[in-house]
Coordinates of C-alpha atoms and ligand atoms in Angstrom, one line a residue:
X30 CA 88.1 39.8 -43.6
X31 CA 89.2 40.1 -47.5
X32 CA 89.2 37.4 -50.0
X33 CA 90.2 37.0 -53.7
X34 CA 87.8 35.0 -55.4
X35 CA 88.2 33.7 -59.0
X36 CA 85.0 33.7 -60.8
X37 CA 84.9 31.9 -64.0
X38 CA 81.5 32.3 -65.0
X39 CA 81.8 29.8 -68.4
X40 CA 79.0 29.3 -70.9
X41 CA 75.1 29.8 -71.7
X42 CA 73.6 30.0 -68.6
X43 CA 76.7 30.2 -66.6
X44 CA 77.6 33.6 -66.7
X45 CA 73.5 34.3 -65.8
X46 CA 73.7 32.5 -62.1
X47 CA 77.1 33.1 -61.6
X48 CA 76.2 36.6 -61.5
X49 CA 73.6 36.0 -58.7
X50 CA 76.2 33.6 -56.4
X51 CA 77.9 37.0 -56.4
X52 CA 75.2 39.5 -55.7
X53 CA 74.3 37.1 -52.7
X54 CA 78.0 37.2 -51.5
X55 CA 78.4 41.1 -51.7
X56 CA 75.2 41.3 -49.8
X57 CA 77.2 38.8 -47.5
X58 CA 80.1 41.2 -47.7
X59 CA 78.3 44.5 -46.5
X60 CA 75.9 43.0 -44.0
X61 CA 79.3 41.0 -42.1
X62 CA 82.0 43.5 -43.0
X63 CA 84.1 41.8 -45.4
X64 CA 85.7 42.5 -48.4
X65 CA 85.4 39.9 -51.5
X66 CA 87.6 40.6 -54.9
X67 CA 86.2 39.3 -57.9
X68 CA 88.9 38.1 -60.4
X69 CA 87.2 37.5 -63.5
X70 CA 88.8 35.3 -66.6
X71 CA 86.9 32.7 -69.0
X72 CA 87.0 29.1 -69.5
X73 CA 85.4 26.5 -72.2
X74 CA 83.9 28.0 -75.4
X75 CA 83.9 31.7 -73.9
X76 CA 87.7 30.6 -74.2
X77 CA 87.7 29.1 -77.6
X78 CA 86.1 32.6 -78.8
X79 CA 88.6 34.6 -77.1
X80 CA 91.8 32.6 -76.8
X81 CA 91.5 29.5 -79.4
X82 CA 91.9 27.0 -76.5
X83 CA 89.0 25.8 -73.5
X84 CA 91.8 26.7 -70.6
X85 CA 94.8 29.0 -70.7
X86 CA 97.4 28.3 -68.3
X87 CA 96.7 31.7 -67.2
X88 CA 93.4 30.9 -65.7
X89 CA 94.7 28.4 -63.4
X90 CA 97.4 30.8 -62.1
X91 CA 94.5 32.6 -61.9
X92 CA 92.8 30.4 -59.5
X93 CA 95.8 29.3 -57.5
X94 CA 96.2 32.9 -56.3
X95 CA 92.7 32.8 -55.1
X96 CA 91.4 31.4 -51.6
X97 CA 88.5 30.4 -53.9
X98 CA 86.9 29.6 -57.4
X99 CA 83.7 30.3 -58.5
X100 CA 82.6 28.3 -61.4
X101 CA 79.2 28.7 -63.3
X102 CA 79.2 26.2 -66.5
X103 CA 81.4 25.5 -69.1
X104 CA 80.7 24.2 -72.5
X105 CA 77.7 23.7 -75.0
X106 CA 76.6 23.1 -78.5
X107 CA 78.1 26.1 -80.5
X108 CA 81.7 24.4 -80.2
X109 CA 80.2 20.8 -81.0
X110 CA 82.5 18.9 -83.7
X111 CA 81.0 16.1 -85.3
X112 CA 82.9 12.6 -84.5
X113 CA 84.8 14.2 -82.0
X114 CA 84.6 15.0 -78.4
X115 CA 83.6 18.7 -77.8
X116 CA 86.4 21.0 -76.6
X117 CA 84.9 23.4 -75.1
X118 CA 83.7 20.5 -72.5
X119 CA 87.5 19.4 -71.9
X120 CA 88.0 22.7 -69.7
X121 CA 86.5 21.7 -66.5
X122 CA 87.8 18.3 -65.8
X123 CA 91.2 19.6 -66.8
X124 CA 91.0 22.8 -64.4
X125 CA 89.8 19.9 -61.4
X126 CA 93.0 17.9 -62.2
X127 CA 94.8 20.8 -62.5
X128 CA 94.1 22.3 -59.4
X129 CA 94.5 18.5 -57.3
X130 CA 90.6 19.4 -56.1
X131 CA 90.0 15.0 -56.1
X132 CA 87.6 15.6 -53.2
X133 CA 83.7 16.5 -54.4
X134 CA 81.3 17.4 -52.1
X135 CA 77.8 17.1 -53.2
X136 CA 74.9 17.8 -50.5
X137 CA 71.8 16.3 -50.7
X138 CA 69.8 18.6 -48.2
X139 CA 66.3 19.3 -49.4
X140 CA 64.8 22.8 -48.8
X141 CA 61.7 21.9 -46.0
X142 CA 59.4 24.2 -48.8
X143 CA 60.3 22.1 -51.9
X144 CA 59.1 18.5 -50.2
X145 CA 56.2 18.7 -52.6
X146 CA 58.1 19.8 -56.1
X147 CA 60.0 16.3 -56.1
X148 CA 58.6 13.2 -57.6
X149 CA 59.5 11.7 -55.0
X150 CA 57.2 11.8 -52.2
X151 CA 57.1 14.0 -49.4
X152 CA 57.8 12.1 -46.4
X153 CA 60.5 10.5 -48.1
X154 CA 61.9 13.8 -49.3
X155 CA 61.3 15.1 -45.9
X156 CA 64.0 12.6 -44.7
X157 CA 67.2 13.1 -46.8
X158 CA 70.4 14.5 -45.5
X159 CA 73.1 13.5 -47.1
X160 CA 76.9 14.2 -48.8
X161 CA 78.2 12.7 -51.8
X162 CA 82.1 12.6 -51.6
X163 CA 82.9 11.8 -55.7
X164 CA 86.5 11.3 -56.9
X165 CA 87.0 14.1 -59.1
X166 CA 90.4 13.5 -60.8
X167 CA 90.9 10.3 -62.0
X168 CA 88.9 6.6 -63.1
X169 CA 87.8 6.9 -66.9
X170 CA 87.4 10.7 -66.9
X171 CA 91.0 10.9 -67.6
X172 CA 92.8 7.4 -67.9
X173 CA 95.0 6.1 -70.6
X174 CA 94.5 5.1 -73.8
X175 CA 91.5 6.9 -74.8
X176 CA 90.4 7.4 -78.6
X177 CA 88.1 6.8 -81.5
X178 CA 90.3 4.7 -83.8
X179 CA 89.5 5.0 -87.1
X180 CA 91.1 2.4 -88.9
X181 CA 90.8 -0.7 -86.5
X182 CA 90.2 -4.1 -87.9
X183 CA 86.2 -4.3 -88.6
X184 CA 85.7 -0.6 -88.6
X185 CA 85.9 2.2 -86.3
X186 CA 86.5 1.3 -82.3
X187 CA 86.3 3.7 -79.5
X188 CA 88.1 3.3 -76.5
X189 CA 88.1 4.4 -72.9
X190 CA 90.3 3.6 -69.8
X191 CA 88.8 3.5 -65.9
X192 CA 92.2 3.6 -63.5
X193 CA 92.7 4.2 -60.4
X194 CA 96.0 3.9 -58.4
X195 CA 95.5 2.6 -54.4
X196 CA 97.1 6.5 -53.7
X197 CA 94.3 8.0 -55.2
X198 CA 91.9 5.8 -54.1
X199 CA 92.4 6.1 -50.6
X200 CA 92.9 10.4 -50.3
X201 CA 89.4 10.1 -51.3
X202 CA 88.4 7.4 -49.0
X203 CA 90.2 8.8 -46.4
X204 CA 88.3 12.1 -47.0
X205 CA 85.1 10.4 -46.8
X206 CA 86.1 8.6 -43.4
X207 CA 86.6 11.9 -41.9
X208 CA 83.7 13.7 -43.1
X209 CA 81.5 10.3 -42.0
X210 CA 83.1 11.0 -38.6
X211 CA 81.8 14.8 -38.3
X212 CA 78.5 13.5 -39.2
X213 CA 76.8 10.4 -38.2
X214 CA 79.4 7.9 -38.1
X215 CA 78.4 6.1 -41.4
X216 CA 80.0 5.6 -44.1
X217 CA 78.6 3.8 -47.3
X218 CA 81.1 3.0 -50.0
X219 CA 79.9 2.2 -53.6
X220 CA 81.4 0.2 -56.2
X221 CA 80.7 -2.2 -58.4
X222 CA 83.6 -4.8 -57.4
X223 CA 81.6 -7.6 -58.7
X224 CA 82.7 -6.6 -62.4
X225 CA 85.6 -4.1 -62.2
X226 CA 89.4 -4.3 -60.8
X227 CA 88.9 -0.9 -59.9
X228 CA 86.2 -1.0 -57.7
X229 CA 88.2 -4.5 -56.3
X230 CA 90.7 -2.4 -55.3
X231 CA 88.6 0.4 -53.8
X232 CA 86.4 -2.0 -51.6
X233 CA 90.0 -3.4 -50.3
X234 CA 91.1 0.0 -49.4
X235 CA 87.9 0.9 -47.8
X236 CA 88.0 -1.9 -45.5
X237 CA 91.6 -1.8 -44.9
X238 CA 91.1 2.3 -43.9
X239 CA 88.1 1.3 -41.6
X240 CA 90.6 -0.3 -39.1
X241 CA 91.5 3.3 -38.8
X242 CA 88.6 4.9 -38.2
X243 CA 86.7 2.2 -35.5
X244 CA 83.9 4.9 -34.9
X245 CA 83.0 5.1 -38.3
X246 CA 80.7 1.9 -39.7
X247 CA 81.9 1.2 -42.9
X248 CA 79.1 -0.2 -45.7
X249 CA 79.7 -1.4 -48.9
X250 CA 77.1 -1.3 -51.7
X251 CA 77.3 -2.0 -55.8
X252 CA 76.7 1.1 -58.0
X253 CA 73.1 -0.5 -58.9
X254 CA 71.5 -0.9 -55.7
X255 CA 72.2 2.3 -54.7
X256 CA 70.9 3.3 -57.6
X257 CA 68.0 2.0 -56.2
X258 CA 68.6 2.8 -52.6
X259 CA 68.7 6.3 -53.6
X260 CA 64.8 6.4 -54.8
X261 CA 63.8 4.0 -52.1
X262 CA 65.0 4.8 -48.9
X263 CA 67.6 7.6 -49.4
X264 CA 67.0 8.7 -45.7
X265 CA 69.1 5.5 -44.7
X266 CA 72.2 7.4 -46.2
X267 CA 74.2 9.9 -45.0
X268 CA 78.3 9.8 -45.7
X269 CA 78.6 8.1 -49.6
X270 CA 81.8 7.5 -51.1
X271 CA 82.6 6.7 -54.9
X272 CA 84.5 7.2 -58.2
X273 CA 84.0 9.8 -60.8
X274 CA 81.6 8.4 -63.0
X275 CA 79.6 7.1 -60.5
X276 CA 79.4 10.0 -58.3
X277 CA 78.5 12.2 -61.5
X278 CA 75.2 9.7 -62.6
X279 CA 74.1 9.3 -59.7
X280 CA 74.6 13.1 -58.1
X281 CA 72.1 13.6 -61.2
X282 CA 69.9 11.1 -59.9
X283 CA 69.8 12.3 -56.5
X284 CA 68.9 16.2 -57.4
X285 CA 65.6 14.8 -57.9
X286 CA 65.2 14.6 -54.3
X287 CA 65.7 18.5 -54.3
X288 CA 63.1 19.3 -56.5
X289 CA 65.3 19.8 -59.5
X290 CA 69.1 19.9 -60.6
X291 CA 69.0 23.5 -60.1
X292 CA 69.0 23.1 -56.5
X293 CA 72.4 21.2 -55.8
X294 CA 75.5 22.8 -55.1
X295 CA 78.9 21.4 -54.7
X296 CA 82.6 22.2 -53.6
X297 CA 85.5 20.6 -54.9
X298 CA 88.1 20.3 -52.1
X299 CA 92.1 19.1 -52.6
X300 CA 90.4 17.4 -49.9
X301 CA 89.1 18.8 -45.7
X302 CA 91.7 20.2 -43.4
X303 CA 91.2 21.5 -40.5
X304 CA 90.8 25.2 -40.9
X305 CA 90.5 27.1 -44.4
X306 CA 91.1 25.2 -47.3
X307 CA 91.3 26.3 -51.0
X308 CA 88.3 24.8 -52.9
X309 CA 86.1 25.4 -56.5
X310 CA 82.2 25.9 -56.4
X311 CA 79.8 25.5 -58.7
X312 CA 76.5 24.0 -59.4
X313 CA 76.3 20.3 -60.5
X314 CA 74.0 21.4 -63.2
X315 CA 75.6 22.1 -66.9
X316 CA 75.1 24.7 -69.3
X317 CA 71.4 24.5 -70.0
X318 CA 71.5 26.0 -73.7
X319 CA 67.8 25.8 -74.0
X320 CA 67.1 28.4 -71.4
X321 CA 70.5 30.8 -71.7
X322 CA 69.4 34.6 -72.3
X323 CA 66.0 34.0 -70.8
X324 CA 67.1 35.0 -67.1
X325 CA 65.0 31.8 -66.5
X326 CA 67.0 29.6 -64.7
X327 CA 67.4 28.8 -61.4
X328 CA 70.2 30.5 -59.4
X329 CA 70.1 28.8 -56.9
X330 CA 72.2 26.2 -57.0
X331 CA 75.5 28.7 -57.8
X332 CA 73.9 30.3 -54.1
X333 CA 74.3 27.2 -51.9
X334 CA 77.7 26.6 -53.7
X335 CA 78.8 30.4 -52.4
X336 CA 77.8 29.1 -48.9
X337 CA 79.7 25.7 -49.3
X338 CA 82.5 28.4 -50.1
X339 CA 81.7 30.5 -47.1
X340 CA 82.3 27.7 -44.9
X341 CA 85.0 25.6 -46.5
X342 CA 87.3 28.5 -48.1
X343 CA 86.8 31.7 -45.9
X344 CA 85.9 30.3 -42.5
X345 CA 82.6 32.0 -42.6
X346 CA 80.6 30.0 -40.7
X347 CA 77.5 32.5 -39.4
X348 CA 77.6 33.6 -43.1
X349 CA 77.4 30.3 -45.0
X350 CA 74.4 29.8 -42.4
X351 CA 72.9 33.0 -43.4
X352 CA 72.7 32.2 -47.0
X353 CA 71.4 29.0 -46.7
X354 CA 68.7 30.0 -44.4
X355 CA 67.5 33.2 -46.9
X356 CA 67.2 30.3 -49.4
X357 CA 65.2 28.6 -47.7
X358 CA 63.1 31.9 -46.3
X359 CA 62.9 33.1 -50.2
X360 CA 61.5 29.7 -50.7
X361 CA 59.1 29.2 -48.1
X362 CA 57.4 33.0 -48.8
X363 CA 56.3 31.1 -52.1
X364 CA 59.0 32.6 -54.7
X365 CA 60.1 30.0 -57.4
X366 CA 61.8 29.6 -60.6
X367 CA 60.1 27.4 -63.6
X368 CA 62.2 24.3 -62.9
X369 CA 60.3 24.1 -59.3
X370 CA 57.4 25.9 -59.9
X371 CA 54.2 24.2 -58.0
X372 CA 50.4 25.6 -58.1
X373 CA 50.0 28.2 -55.8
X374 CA 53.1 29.6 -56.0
X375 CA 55.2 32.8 -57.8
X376 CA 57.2 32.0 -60.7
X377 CA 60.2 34.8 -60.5
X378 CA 63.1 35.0 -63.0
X379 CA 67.0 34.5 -62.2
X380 CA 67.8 37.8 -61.1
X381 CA 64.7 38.4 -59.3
X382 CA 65.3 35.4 -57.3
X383 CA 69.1 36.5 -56.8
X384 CA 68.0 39.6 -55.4
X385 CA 65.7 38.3 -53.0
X386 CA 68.2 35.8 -51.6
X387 CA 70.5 39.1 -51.5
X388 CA 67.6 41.0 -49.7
X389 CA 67.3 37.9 -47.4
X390 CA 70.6 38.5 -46.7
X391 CA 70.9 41.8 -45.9
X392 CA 68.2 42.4 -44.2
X393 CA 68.1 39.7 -42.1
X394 CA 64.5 38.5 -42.5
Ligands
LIG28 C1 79.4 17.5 -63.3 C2 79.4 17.7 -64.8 C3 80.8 17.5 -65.4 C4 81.2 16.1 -65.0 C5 80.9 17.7 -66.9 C6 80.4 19.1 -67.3 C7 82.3 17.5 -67.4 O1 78.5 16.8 -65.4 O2 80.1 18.3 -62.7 O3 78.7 16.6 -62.8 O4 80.9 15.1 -65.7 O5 82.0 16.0 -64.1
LIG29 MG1 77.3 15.7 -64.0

């Protein structure tokens, strides 16, 4: 099959493992027989340097063309203003919103050969298996009013607005519900409805839904204690639904279990149909100025977000499999980057560690 991928690659360290998710997919490409086109463009400060804005409308045609987008990171220090919110980090949320992708997938499955490079112990890390399902395009990342005002009454004031309507509130739920359903029938919903009207309103609209779903058990839990629940006995989850600033914290929070950030991938879906659906990929990790230019960091993440597209955006099944596994194969034979480096074992570089998932790939061992 041919696809047309978007790839925007973004900032610092983006461009570095963006170019490894693709190596691994052409070695996907030649080993299955399918063609992938590469359509390149820039976003955030690569933008700014070339354009004078974060996002043209260009780039989202760009990506709307495409049966996928791959995204490395976007944003960073050199376009920092002082008082003001950086613009070159205003490019991704607006390219989610833009492109209606309100459904984020983020899968907690630890590598079996990283057990030990969590602080968490083993036989807990041993246990995890599960999907985060974040709102992605609305609550206080984008609501209304939001400033620094610089003359209020007793200095300056800063404000910020978490919304949600019940429409957008329950796409998401309802994506949650039906992804709970492919998996174990569990769905945990987080909120923190003790304080906040939205999260009154989202704990409603969970429990009304779950009279639609009867197979699915519907739990409710405050943004806290799973907090908690999340170091403690994260094996007890599986399906976990929640708004955008609680899925980004704690997503961070649960990489842990993987050994580092640089292992968790994610797909952001105008929520799951049935067959292909259009979707953007990219690691939940940012820009990671500190170890740009080094060919240092870990790839892998942008990898397992290339499978996630495999299987959501091209069908690919075998082939999202495939990658996965030479992850894990690459892993197990001892081959690691700094970030989950453990004694004993071979600390590679970013391309190095692209091309032997690639190899992996290829060669089928
Ligand atoms: C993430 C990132 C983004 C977010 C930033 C880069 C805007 O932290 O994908 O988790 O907050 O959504
Ligand atoms: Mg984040």
């Amino acid at each position: 099959m041919e696809f047309n991928i978007a790839v925007l690659p973004g900032d610092y360290i983006g461009p570095e493992v963006v170019a490894e998710g693709v190596k691994v997919v052409d070695a996907v490409a030649k080993r299955y027989g399918h063609r992938f086109n590469w359509q390149y463009d820039v976003i955030g400060g690569a933008s700014i340097d070339k354009y004078g804005v974060p996002l043209r409308q260009e780039a989202i045609d760009l990506c709307r063309k495409c049966d996928a987008v791959l995204f490395g990171a976007a944003g960073g220090p050199k376009w920092d203003r002082p008082g003001k919110r950086n613009p070159s980090d205003t490019a991704l949320p607006k390219l989610r919103r833009a492109l209606d992708l309100y459904a984020n997938l983020r899968v907690f499955k630890p590598s079996p050969a990283l057990a030990n490079a969590s602080t968490v112990k083993p036989e807990v890390v041993r246990s995890v298996d599960f999907i985060m399902v974040r709102e992605l395009t609305g609550g206080i990342y984008f609501g209304e009013p939001r400033a620094i005002i610089e003359d209020a009454p007793g200095g300056r004031r800063a404000v910020n607005t978490m919304t949600y309507t019940e429409a957008e509130t329950e796409r998401l739920l309802r994506t949650a519900f039906a992804l709970a359903r492919k998996r174990s029938k569990r769905l945990l919903s987080i909120d923190k409805a003790n304080v906040l009207e939205c999260s009154v309103l989202w704990r409603q609209t969970a429990t009304r839904l779950a009279q639609e779903y009867p197979d699915v058990e519907l739990r409710h839990m405050y943004v806290d204690a799973a907090a908690m629940t999340l170091m403690r006995s994260p094996g007890s989850l599986d399906v976990i639904a929640l708004e955008n600033l609680f899925g980004d914290i704690l997503s961070d929070e649960a990489a842990v279990l993987l050994g580092s950030l640089g292992m968790a991938p994610s797909a952001s879906l105008p929520g799951l149909s049935e067959g292909r659906t259009f979707g953007l990929y990219e690691p939940i990790h940012g820009s990671d100025p500190a170890q740009a230019g080094k060919d240092a960091d870990n790839p892998i993440a942008t990898i397992l977000s290339t499978a996630l597209m495999l299987h959501y955006s091209c069908g690919l099944d075998a082939e999202a499999r495939a990658v996965e596994d030479a992850v894990n194969r690459v892993l197990e034979r001892g081959y690691r980057t700094w970030d989950i480096m453990e004694k004993g074992k071979r600390q590679i570089g970013t391309r190095e560690m692209g091309s032997l998932i690639a190899e992996a790939v290829a060669t089928g061992n």
